[in-house]
């Protein structure tokens, strides 16, 4: 069965970096893009970036440009999100999600999600 | 970015009620619209994709409709396990965006 398993919770100080992993299994790793989305406490969902595991091409949301790096390791079927220059506003649960194309038309959705990784930024 | 606006932000309903949540896009997104359910401490779960297609394994009491800029999610007969937060999400742009969420609470 398809699974996305994320690394554990992190506590970081302002200015530090954090790297969250997302290990995929149960499907062909290079067949699906992986998105990163975050959710601050009590808030909604916010797009961070996308990685194409087939080749490693990435695209990030404007607000994270210069601070987020997405990578993948095809040998371990794992994608990584590294966020630098952390500030208190980055405290959130970070999710990876598998993108699946619609069956009959253009467009896509997120059919599998990781369990989430809580990143707490505090001095 | 395409803005997604959900209403209401919260609602109270009883088991067996029919519930409708709306989602508006700031520009036409044709039918590139998905709905998710999120329960406390859990990741979102896909309910509806392409505006009106039911994800495999999701109960048929959930349905979606709409196109362009206006969309609805309807729960035909609310069940105890449906109390949760619901989000719409557009995939018209690769820079996906989500609505602010609608919390469905027990009356």
mmCIF file of C-alpha atoms in Angstrom:
data_model
loop_
_atom_site.group_PDB
_atom_site.id
_atom_site.type_symbol
_atom_site.label_atom_id
_atom_site.label_comp_id
_atom_site.label_asym_id
_atom_site.label_seq_id
_atom_site.Cartn_x
_atom_site.Cartn_y
_atom_site.Cartn_z
ATOM 1 C CA UNK A 1 0.000 0.000 0.000
ATOM 2 C CA UNK A 2 1.074 3.561 -0.649
ATOM 3 C CA UNK A 3 2.710 5.223 2.344
ATOM 4 C CA UNK A 4 4.493 8.477 3.010
ATOM 5 C CA UNK A 5 6.341 8.359 6.331
ATOM 6 C CA UNK A 6 7.841 11.564 7.683
ATOM 7 C CA UNK A 7 10.616 12.165 10.180
ATOM 8 C CA UNK A 8 9.918 13.102 13.769
ATOM 9 C CA UNK A 9 9.210 16.373 15.512
ATOM 10 C CA UNK A 10 11.909 19.033 15.687
ATOM 11 C CA UNK A 11 12.611 21.956 18.004
ATOM 12 C CA UNK A 12 14.860 24.661 16.571
ATOM 13 C CA UNK A 13 16.104 28.078 17.589
ATOM 14 C CA UNK A 14 15.457 31.170 15.489
ATOM 15 C CA UNK A 15 17.951 31.463 12.661
ATOM 16 C CA UNK A 16 18.607 27.723 12.478
ATOM 17 C CA UNK A 17 17.664 25.311 9.691
ATOM 18 C CA UNK A 18 15.515 22.181 9.724
ATOM 19 C CA UNK A 19 15.426 19.252 7.323
ATOM 20 C CA UNK A 20 12.319 17.070 7.181
ATOM 21 C CA UNK A 21 12.247 13.760 5.335
ATOM 22 C CA UNK A 22 9.378 11.944 3.642
ATOM 23 C CA UNK A 23 9.936 8.303 2.697
ATOM 24 C CA UNK A 24 7.658 6.984 -0.021
ATOM 25 C CA UNK A 25 6.740 3.350 -0.516
ATOM 26 C CA UNK A 26 4.145 1.214 -2.270
ATOM 27 C CA UNK A 27 4.367 2.907 -5.667
ATOM 28 C CA UNK A 28 6.867 3.876 -8.354
ATOM 29 C CA UNK A 29 8.661 6.799 -6.745
ATOM 30 C CA UNK A 30 9.408 8.640 -9.969
ATOM 31 C CA UNK A 31 5.819 8.499 -11.262
ATOM 32 C CA UNK A 32 4.374 11.150 -8.938
ATOM 33 C CA UNK A 33 5.329 14.682 -7.958
ATOM 34 C CA UNK A 34 5.549 15.360 -4.222
ATOM 35 C CA UNK A 35 4.262 18.588 -2.694
ATOM 36 C CA UNK A 36 5.113 20.151 0.662
ATOM 37 C CA UNK A 37 2.381 21.969 2.577
ATOM 38 C CA UNK A 38 2.408 23.405 6.089
ATOM 39 C CA UNK A 39 -0.203 24.208 8.709
ATOM 40 C CA UNK A 40 0.459 26.649 11.532
ATOM 41 C CA UNK A 41 -1.332 25.913 14.826
ATOM 42 C CA UNK A 42 -5.066 26.406 14.384
ATOM 43 C CA UNK A 43 -4.588 27.710 10.855
ATOM 44 C CA UNK A 44 -5.180 26.559 7.276
ATOM 45 C CA UNK A 45 -2.972 24.866 4.715
ATOM 46 C CA UNK A 46 -0.138 26.681 2.925
ATOM 47 C CA UNK A 47 1.767 25.560 -0.181
ATOM 48 C CA UNK A 48 5.559 25.437 0.180
ATOM 49 C CA UNK A 49 6.915 23.740 -2.928
ATOM 50 C CA UNK A 50 6.953 20.844 -5.366
ATOM 51 C CA UNK A 51 9.562 18.325 -6.394
ATOM 52 C CA UNK A 52 9.547 16.020 -9.386
ATOM 53 C CA UNK A 53 11.328 12.871 -8.182
ATOM 54 C CA UNK A 54 12.057 12.041 -11.827
ATOM 55 C CA UNK A 55 14.956 14.390 -12.390
ATOM 56 C CA UNK A 56 14.670 16.414 -9.195
ATOM 57 C CA UNK A 57 13.227 19.628 -10.676
ATOM 58 C CA UNK A 58 11.620 21.864 -8.058
ATOM 59 C CA UNK A 59 9.375 24.886 -7.790
ATOM 60 C CA UNK A 60 8.762 26.863 -4.614
ATOM 61 C CA UNK A 61 6.137 29.293 -3.424
ATOM 62 C CA UNK A 62 7.237 32.901 -3.754
ATOM 63 C CA UNK A 63 7.143 33.491 -0.001
ATOM 64 C CA UNK A 64 9.701 30.736 0.577
ATOM 65 C CA UNK A 65 12.084 31.636 -2.252
ATOM 66 C CA UNK A 66 15.647 31.548 -1.009
ATOM 67 C CA UNK A 67 14.768 29.776 2.240
ATOM 68 C CA UNK A 68 13.507 26.355 1.160
ATOM 69 C CA UNK A 69 15.396 23.576 -0.587
ATOM 70 C CA UNK A 70 13.674 20.446 -1.843
ATOM 71 C CA UNK A 71 15.722 17.384 -2.746
ATOM 72 C CA UNK A 72 15.177 13.689 -3.334
ATOM 73 C CA UNK A 73 17.146 10.458 -3.095
ATOM 74 C CA UNK A 74 15.896 7.908 -5.581
ATOM 75 C CA UNK A 75 17.943 5.120 -3.990
ATOM 76 C CA UNK A 76 15.946 5.427 -0.757
ATOM 77 C CA UNK A 77 12.739 6.836 -2.323
ATOM 78 C CA UNK A 78 12.881 9.764 0.059
ATOM 79 C CA UNK A 79 12.208 13.453 -0.476
ATOM 80 C CA UNK A 80 13.533 16.161 1.788
ATOM 81 C CA UNK A 81 12.496 19.685 2.655
ATOM 82 C CA UNK A 82 15.044 21.987 4.246
ATOM 83 C CA UNK A 83 13.925 25.362 5.578
ATOM 84 C CA UNK A 84 16.548 27.872 6.668
ATOM 85 C CA UNK A 85 16.628 31.123 8.650
ATOM 86 C CA UNK A 86 13.802 29.844 10.828
ATOM 87 C CA UNK A 87 11.591 32.297 12.680
ATOM 88 C CA UNK A 88 8.785 31.809 15.164
ATOM 89 C CA UNK A 89 6.201 32.147 12.384
ATOM 90 C CA UNK A 90 7.584 28.938 10.838
ATOM 91 C CA UNK A 91 6.232 26.919 13.762
ATOM 92 C CA UNK A 92 3.846 24.520 12.039
ATOM 93 C CA UNK A 93 3.103 20.963 11.047
ATOM 94 C CA UNK A 94 4.811 20.218 7.732
ATOM 95 C CA UNK A 95 3.235 17.671 5.390
ATOM 96 C CA UNK A 96 4.403 15.942 2.253
ATOM 97 C CA UNK A 97 1.690 14.834 -0.160
ATOM 98 C CA UNK A 98 1.669 12.729 -3.315
ATOM 99 C CA UNK A 99 0.183 14.353 -6.371
ATOM 100 C CA UNK A 100 -2.062 12.237 -8.571
ATOM 101 C CA UNK A 101 -3.366 13.356 -11.957
ATOM 102 C CA UNK A 102 -7.105 13.334 -12.571
ATOM 103 C CA UNK A 103 -8.173 10.256 -14.487
ATOM 104 C CA UNK A 104 -10.162 11.857 -17.308
ATOM 105 C CA UNK A 105 -9.105 15.488 -17.535
ATOM 106 C CA UNK A 106 -6.188 17.741 -16.765
ATOM 107 C CA UNK A 107 -5.643 18.628 -13.155
ATOM 108 C CA UNK A 108 -4.446 16.870 -10.039
ATOM 109 C CA UNK A 109 -5.111 16.177 -6.384
ATOM 110 C CA UNK A 110 -3.294 14.921 -3.305
ATOM 111 C CA UNK A 111 -4.308 11.327 -2.718
ATOM 112 C CA UNK A 112 -1.773 10.338 -0.062
ATOM 113 C CA UNK A 113 -0.264 12.429 2.712
ATOM 114 C CA UNK A 114 2.482 11.944 5.227
ATOM 115 C CA UNK A 115 1.521 11.945 8.890
ATOM 116 C CA UNK A 116 3.000 15.417 9.412
ATOM 117 C CA UNK A 117 6.091 16.704 11.196
ATOM 118 C CA UNK A 118 5.769 19.347 13.885
ATOM 119 C CA UNK A 119 8.535 21.934 13.693
ATOM 120 C CA UNK A 120 8.693 24.278 16.671
ATOM 121 C CA UNK A 121 10.833 27.397 16.467
ATOM 122 C CA UNK A 122 11.540 28.862 19.869
ATOM 123 C CA UNK A 123 14.382 30.559 21.659
ATOM 124 C CA UNK B 1 -1.894 33.458 -6.677
ATOM 125 C CA UNK B 2 -5.446 32.206 -7.005
ATOM 126 C CA UNK B 3 -7.417 33.015 -3.858
ATOM 127 C CA UNK B 4 -9.901 30.468 -2.532
ATOM 128 C CA UNK B 5 -12.658 31.652 -0.203
ATOM 129 C CA UNK B 6 -14.796 29.234 1.765
ATOM 130 C CA UNK B 7 -18.033 29.915 3.572
ATOM 131 C CA UNK B 8 -19.137 29.598 6.209
ATOM 132 C CA UNK B 9 -15.976 29.411 8.310
ATOM 133 C CA UNK B 10 -17.901 27.268 10.789
ATOM 134 C CA UNK B 11 -21.310 25.743 11.182
ATOM 135 C CA UNK B 12 -23.252 23.757 13.745
ATOM 136 C CA UNK B 13 -25.420 20.899 12.576
ATOM 137 C CA UNK B 14 -27.123 17.786 13.878
ATOM 138 C CA UNK B 15 -26.691 14.181 12.873
ATOM 139 C CA UNK B 16 -28.863 13.558 9.821
ATOM 140 C CA UNK B 17 -28.764 17.165 8.594
ATOM 141 C CA UNK B 18 -27.928 18.115 5.033
ATOM 142 C CA UNK B 19 -24.883 20.381 4.993
ATOM 143 C CA UNK B 20 -23.523 22.507 2.157
ATOM 144 C CA UNK B 21 -20.171 24.304 2.110
ATOM 145 C CA UNK B 22 -19.229 26.762 -0.609
ATOM 146 C CA UNK B 23 -15.877 27.645 -2.149
ATOM 147 C CA UNK B 24 -15.203 30.526 -4.511
ATOM 148 C CA UNK B 25 -12.093 31.057 -6.629
ATOM 149 C CA UNK B 26 -10.708 34.487 -7.490
ATOM 150 C CA UNK B 27 -10.551 33.469 -11.160
ATOM 151 C CA UNK B 28 -11.909 30.625 -13.226
ATOM 152 C CA UNK B 29 -10.329 27.298 -12.361
ATOM 153 C CA UNK B 30 -12.673 25.241 -14.581
ATOM 154 C CA UNK B 31 -13.098 22.021 -12.540
ATOM 155 C CA UNK B 32 -9.590 21.901 -11.023
ATOM 156 C CA UNK B 33 -11.048 21.788 -7.508
ATOM 157 C CA UNK B 34 -10.590 19.242 -4.738
ATOM 158 C CA UNK B 35 -12.137 18.822 -1.292
ATOM 159 C CA UNK B 36 -10.427 17.404 1.788
ATOM 160 C CA UNK B 37 -11.552 16.463 5.283
ATOM 161 C CA UNK B 38 -9.230 16.962 8.224
ATOM 162 C CA UNK B 39 -9.695 15.618 11.737
ATOM 163 C CA UNK B 40 -7.701 16.834 14.749
ATOM 164 C CA UNK B 41 -4.081 15.739 14.692
ATOM 165 C CA UNK B 42 -4.422 14.066 11.293
ATOM 166 C CA UNK B 43 -3.415 14.855 7.737
ATOM 167 C CA UNK B 44 -6.103 15.970 5.289
ATOM 168 C CA UNK B 45 -7.993 13.199 3.499
ATOM 169 C CA UNK B 46 -9.147 13.512 -0.118
ATOM 170 C CA UNK B 47 -12.932 13.377 -0.521
ATOM 171 C CA UNK B 48 -13.742 14.860 -3.933
ATOM 172 C CA UNK B 49 -11.491 15.571 -6.920
ATOM 173 C CA UNK B 50 -12.117 17.361 -10.206
ATOM 174 C CA UNK B 51 -15.009 19.207 -8.521
ATOM 175 C CA UNK B 52 -17.454 16.299 -8.541
ATOM 176 C CA UNK B 53 -15.649 12.932 -8.618
ATOM 177 C CA UNK B 54 -15.856 10.850 -5.461
ATOM 178 C CA UNK B 55 -12.521 9.492 -4.252
ATOM 179 C CA UNK B 56 -12.449 5.709 -3.866
ATOM 180 C CA UNK B 57 -13.590 4.610 -0.435
ATOM 181 C CA UNK B 58 -15.392 7.853 0.426
ATOM 182 C CA UNK B 59 -19.059 7.434 1.410
ATOM 183 C CA UNK B 60 -21.624 8.425 -1.207
ATOM 184 C CA UNK B 61 -23.245 10.954 1.148
ATOM 185 C CA UNK B 62 -20.448 13.295 0.078
ATOM 186 C CA UNK B 63 -20.876 15.061 -3.238
ATOM 187 C CA UNK B 64 -19.357 18.017 -5.042
ATOM 188 C CA UNK B 65 -20.466 20.313 -7.793
ATOM 189 C CA UNK B 66 -19.524 23.484 -9.604
ATOM 190 C CA UNK B 67 -17.195 24.883 -12.219
ATOM 191 C CA UNK B 68 -15.490 28.144 -13.022
ATOM 192 C CA UNK B 69 -15.399 30.110 -9.790
ATOM 193 C CA UNK B 70 -18.185 28.608 -7.660
ATOM 194 C CA UNK B 71 -18.154 25.188 -6.014
ATOM 195 C CA UNK B 72 -20.070 23.337 -3.339
ATOM 196 C CA UNK B 73 -19.485 20.327 -1.116
ATOM 197 C CA UNK B 74 -22.641 18.672 0.194
ATOM 198 C CA UNK B 75 -23.030 16.069 2.892
ATOM 199 C CA UNK B 76 -26.489 14.608 2.384
ATOM 200 C CA UNK B 77 -26.991 13.191 5.873
ATOM 201 C CA UNK B 78 -24.397 14.207 8.443
ATOM 202 C CA UNK B 79 -22.909 11.341 10.438
ATOM 203 C CA UNK B 80 -21.020 11.532 13.764
ATOM 204 C CA UNK B 81 -17.718 10.799 12.024
ATOM 205 C CA UNK B 82 -18.198 13.780 9.671
ATOM 206 C CA UNK B 83 -17.521 16.392 12.335
ATOM 207 C CA UNK B 84 -14.238 17.822 11.082
ATOM 208 C CA UNK B 85 -12.725 20.701 9.098
ATOM 209 C CA UNK B 86 -13.213 20.758 5.341
ATOM 210 C CA UNK B 87 -10.887 22.461 2.863
ATOM 211 C CA UNK B 88 -11.186 23.194 -0.825
ATOM 212 C CA UNK B 89 -8.030 23.351 -2.953
ATOM 213 C CA UNK B 90 -7.389 24.489 -6.518
ATOM 214 C CA UNK B 91 -4.985 22.673 -8.833
ATOM 215 C CA UNK B 92 -5.459 24.988 -11.826
ATOM 216 C CA UNK B 93 -2.116 26.531 -10.943
ATOM 217 C CA UNK B 94 0.836 24.413 -9.820
ATOM 218 C CA UNK B 95 1.145 26.918 -6.968
ATOM 219 C CA UNK B 96 -1.828 25.304 -5.305
ATOM 220 C CA UNK B 97 -3.928 27.213 -2.817
ATOM 221 C CA UNK B 98 -6.454 26.154 -0.223
ATOM 222 C CA UNK B 99 -9.568 27.709 1.191
ATOM 223 C CA UNK B 100 -9.501 28.824 4.798
ATOM 224 C CA UNK B 101 -11.507 25.825 5.966
ATOM 225 C CA UNK B 102 -14.992 25.170 7.277
ATOM 226 C CA UNK B 103 -15.336 23.632 10.720
ATOM 227 C CA UNK B 104 -18.403 21.424 11.049
ATOM 228 C CA UNK B 105 -19.424 21.117 14.692
ATOM 229 C CA UNK B 106 -22.109 19.238 16.566
ATOM 230 C CA UNK B 107 -25.221 21.237 17.422
#
